[in-house]
Coordinates of C-alpha atoms and ligand atoms in Angstrom, one line a residue:
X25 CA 2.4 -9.4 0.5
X26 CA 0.7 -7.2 -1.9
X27 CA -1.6 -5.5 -0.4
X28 CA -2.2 -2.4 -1.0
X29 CA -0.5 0.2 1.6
X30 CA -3.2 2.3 1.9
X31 CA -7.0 1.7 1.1
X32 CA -9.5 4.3 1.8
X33 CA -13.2 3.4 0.7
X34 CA -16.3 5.7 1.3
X35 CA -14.2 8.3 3.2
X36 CA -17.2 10.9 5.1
X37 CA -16.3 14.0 6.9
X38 CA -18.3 16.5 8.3
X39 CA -17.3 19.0 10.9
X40 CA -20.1 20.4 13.5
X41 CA -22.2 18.1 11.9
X42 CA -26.1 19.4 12.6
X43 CA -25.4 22.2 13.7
X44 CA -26.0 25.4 11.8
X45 CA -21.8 25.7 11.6
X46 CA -21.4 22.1 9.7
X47 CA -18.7 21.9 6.9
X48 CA -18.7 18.9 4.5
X49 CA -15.3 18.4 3.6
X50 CA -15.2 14.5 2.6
X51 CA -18.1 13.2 0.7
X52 CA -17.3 9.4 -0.2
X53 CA -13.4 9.5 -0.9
X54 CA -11.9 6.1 -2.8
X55 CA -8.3 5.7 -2.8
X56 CA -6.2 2.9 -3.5
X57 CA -2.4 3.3 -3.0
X58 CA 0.0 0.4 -4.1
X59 CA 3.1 -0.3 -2.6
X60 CA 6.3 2.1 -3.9
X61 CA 3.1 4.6 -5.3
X62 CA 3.9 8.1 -5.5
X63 CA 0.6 9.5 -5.6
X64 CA 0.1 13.8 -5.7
X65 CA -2.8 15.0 -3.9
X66 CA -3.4 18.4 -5.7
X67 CA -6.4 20.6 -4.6
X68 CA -6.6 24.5 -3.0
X69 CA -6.4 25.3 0.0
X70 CA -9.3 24.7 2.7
X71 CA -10.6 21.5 -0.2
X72 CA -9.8 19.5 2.7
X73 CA -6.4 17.8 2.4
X74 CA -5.3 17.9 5.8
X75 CA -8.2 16.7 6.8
X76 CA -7.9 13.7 4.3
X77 CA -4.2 13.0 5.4
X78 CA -5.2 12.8 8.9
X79 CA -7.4 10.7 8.6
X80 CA -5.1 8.1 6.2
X81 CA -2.7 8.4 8.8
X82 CA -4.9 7.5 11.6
X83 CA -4.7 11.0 13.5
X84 CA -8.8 11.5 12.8
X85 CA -11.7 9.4 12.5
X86 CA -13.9 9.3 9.3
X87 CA -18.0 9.8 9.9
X88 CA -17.8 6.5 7.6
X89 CA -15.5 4.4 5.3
X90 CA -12.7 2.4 6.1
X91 CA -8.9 2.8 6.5
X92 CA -7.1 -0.3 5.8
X93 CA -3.0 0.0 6.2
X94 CA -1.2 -2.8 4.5
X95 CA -4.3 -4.6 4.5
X96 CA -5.4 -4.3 7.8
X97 CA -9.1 -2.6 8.4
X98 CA -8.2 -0.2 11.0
X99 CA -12.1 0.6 11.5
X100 CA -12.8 -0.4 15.6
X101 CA -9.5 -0.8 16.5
X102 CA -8.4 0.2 19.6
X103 CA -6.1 3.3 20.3
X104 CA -3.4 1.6 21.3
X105 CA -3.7 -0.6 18.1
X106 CA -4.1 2.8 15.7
X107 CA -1.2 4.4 17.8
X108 CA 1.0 1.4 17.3
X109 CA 0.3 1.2 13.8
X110 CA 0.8 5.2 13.1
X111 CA 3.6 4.4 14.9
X112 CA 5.5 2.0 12.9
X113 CA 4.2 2.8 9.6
X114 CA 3.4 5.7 9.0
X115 CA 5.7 8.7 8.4
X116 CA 4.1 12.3 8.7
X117 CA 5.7 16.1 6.8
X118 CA 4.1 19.1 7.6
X119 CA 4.7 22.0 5.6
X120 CA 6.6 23.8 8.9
X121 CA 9.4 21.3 9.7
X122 CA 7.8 21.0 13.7
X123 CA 11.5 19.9 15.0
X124 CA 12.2 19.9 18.6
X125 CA 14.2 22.9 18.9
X126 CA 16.2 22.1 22.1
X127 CA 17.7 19.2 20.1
X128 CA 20.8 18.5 17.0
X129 CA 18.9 17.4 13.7
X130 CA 20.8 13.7 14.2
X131 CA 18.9 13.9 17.7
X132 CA 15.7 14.5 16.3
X133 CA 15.7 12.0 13.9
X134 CA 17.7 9.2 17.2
X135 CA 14.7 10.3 19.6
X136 CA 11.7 8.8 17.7
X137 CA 13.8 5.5 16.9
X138 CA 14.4 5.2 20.9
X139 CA 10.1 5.4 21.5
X140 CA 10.1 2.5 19.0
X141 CA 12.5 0.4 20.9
X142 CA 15.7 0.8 18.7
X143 CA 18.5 0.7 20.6
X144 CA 20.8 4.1 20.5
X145 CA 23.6 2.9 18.6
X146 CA 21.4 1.6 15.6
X147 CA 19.7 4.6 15.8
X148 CA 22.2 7.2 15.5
X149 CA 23.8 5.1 12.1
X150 CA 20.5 5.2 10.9
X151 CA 20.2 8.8 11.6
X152 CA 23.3 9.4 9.8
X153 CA 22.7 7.5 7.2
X154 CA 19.8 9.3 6.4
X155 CA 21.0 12.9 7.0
X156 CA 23.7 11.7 4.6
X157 CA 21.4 10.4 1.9
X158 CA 19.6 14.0 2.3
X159 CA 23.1 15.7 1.5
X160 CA 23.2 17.6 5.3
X161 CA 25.6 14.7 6.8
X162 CA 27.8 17.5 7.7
X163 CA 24.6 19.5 9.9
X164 CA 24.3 16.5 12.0
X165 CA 24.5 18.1 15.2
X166 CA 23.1 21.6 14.4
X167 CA 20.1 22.9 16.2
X168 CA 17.2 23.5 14.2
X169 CA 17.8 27.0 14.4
X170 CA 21.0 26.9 13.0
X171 CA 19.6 25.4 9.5
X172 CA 18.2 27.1 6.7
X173 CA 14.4 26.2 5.9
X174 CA 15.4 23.9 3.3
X175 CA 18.1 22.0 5.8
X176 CA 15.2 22.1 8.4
X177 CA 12.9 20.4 5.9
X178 CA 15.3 18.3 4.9
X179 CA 15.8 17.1 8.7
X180 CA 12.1 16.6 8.8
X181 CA 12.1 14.2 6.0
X182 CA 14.8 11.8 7.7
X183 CA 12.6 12.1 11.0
X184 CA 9.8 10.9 9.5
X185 CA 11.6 8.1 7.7
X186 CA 13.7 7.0 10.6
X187 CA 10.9 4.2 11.8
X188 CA 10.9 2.9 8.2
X189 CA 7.2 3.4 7.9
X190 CA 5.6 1.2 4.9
X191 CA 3.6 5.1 4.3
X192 CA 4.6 8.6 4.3
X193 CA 1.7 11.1 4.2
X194 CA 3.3 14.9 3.5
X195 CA 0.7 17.9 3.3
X196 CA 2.7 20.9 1.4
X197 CA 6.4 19.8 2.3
X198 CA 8.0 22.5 0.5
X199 CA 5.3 25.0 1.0
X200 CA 6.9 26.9 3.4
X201 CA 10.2 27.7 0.7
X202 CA 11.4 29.9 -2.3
X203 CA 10.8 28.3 -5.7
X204 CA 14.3 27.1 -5.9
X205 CA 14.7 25.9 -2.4
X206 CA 11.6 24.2 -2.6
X207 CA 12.5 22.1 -6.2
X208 CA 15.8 21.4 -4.5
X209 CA 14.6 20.2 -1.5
X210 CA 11.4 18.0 -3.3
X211 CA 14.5 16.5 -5.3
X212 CA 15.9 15.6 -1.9
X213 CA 12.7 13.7 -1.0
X214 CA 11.9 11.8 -3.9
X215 CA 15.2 10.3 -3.8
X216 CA 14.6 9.1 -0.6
X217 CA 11.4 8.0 -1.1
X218 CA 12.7 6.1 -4.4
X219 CA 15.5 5.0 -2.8
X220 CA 13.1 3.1 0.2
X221 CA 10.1 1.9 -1.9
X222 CA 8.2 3.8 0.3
X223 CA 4.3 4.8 -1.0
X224 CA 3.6 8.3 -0.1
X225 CA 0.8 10.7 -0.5
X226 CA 2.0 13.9 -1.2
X227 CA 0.1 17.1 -0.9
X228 CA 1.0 20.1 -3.0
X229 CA 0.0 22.8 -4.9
X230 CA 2.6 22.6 -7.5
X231 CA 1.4 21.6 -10.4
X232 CA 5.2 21.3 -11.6
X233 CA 6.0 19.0 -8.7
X234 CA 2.7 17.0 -8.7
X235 CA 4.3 15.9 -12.4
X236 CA 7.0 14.5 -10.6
X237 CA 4.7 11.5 -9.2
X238 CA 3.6 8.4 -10.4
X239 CA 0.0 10.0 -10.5
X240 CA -2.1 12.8 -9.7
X241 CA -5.6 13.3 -8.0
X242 CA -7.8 16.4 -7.3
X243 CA -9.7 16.6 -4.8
X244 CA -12.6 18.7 -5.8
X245 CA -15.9 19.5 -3.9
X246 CA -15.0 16.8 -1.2
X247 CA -14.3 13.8 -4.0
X248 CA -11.3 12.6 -5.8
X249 CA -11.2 13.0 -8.9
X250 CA -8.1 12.4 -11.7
X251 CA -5.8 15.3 -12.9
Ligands
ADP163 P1 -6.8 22.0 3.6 O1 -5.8 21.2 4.3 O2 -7.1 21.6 2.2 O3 -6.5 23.5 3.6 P2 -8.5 21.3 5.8 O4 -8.7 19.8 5.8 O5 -7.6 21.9 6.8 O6 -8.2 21.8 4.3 O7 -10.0 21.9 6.1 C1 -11.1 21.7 5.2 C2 -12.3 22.5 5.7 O8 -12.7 22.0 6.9 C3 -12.1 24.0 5.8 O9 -13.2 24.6 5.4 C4 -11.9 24.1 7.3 O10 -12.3 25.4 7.8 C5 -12.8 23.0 7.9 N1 -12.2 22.5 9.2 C6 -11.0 21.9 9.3 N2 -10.9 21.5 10.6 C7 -12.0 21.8 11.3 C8 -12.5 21.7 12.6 N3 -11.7 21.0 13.5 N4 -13.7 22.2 12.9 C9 -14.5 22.8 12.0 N5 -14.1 23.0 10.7 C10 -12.9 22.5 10.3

């Protein structure tokens, strides 16, 4: 299998289209991402990356242009479909970590295993496994609340690797941390992501850490363009 993981082709996206309030954020976006591709999606704030992950990830719908995951044109499926899909392959970071706060870090990474059918014991080695490849074994069954920003993120990470998705799609992971932190913690993730052969699209800011990927892309007046 060598498809592509992710292929986006004549991605539109307009918000409140005709009305006097309509934004234009995507205007034809191309986007080919092989599998174990690091790509870094670099552009300022409001250019319309969010919006651009969501939609790779199947939260939002493009106006037009297709989505195809591993190969598969997601265009007409049906929700259930999409959902199942998002489910099992893809993996989501936000720049806040968005952990359940009632729950330890090795729960919150157990609890999305569970919805996919994993049985607990599986789940919790896997859990561990991760928290230990992330270097916060010993955290395991902290509260979020209990863990710096950078543990938090770091939590975050193994959650949204714990379904093995084939796609991880992060929009300013380390955003939300001091310089340090933050070149620490990025370390943290490529290593996992290396360490998978995961593809990701990573969303950043950081010129610096956009270096670290295979490649880079702008996106600049609602259309990809190379670094
Ligand atoms: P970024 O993630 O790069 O900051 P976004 O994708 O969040 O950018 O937003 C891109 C543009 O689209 C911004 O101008 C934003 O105000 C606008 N926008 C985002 N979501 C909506 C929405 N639901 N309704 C109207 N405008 C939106």
């Amino acid at each position: 299998m060598n498809d592509p993981v992710l292929r986006l082709s004549g991605i539109k996206k307009a918000y409140n289209a005709a009305k006097p309030t309509e934004v234009t954020v995507l205007r034809g976006i191309d986007l080919t991402v092989e599998p174990g591709e690091v790509v870094a999606l670099v552009a300022p704030s409001g250019a319309g990356k969010s919006t651009l992950l969501h939609i790779a990830g199947l939260l939002d719908t493009p106006d037009t242009g297709t989505v195809e995951i591993a190969g598969v044109d997601m265009t007409g499926q049906s929700d259930r479909k999409r959902t199942g899909v998002r489910r099992r392959d893809v993996g989501f970071i936000y720049q806040f970590h968005h952990l359940l706060p009632e729950f330890s870090a090795l729960e919150n990474i157990v609890l999305p295993q569970l919805a996919n059918g994993v049985g607990t014991a599986d789940a919790q080695a896997r859990a561990t496994g991760l928290l230990d490849q992330v270097g916060i074994a010993h955290r395991a069954s902290h509260r979020p609340a209990e863990l710096s920003g950078g543990e938090q993120q770091r939590v975050a990470f193994c959650r949204a690797l714990a379904n093995a998705p084939r796609l991880l799609l992060a929009d300013e992971p380390t955003g939300n941390l001091d310089p340090t932190t933050s070149d620490q913690v990025f370390g943290a993730l490529m290593d996992l992501v290396r360490s998978t052969g995961l593809s990701a699209v990573i969303a950043t800011h950081n010129l610096e850490l956009a270096a670290r990927m295979d490649r880079q892309i702008r996106l600049d007046a609602g259309l990809l363009v190379p670094v």
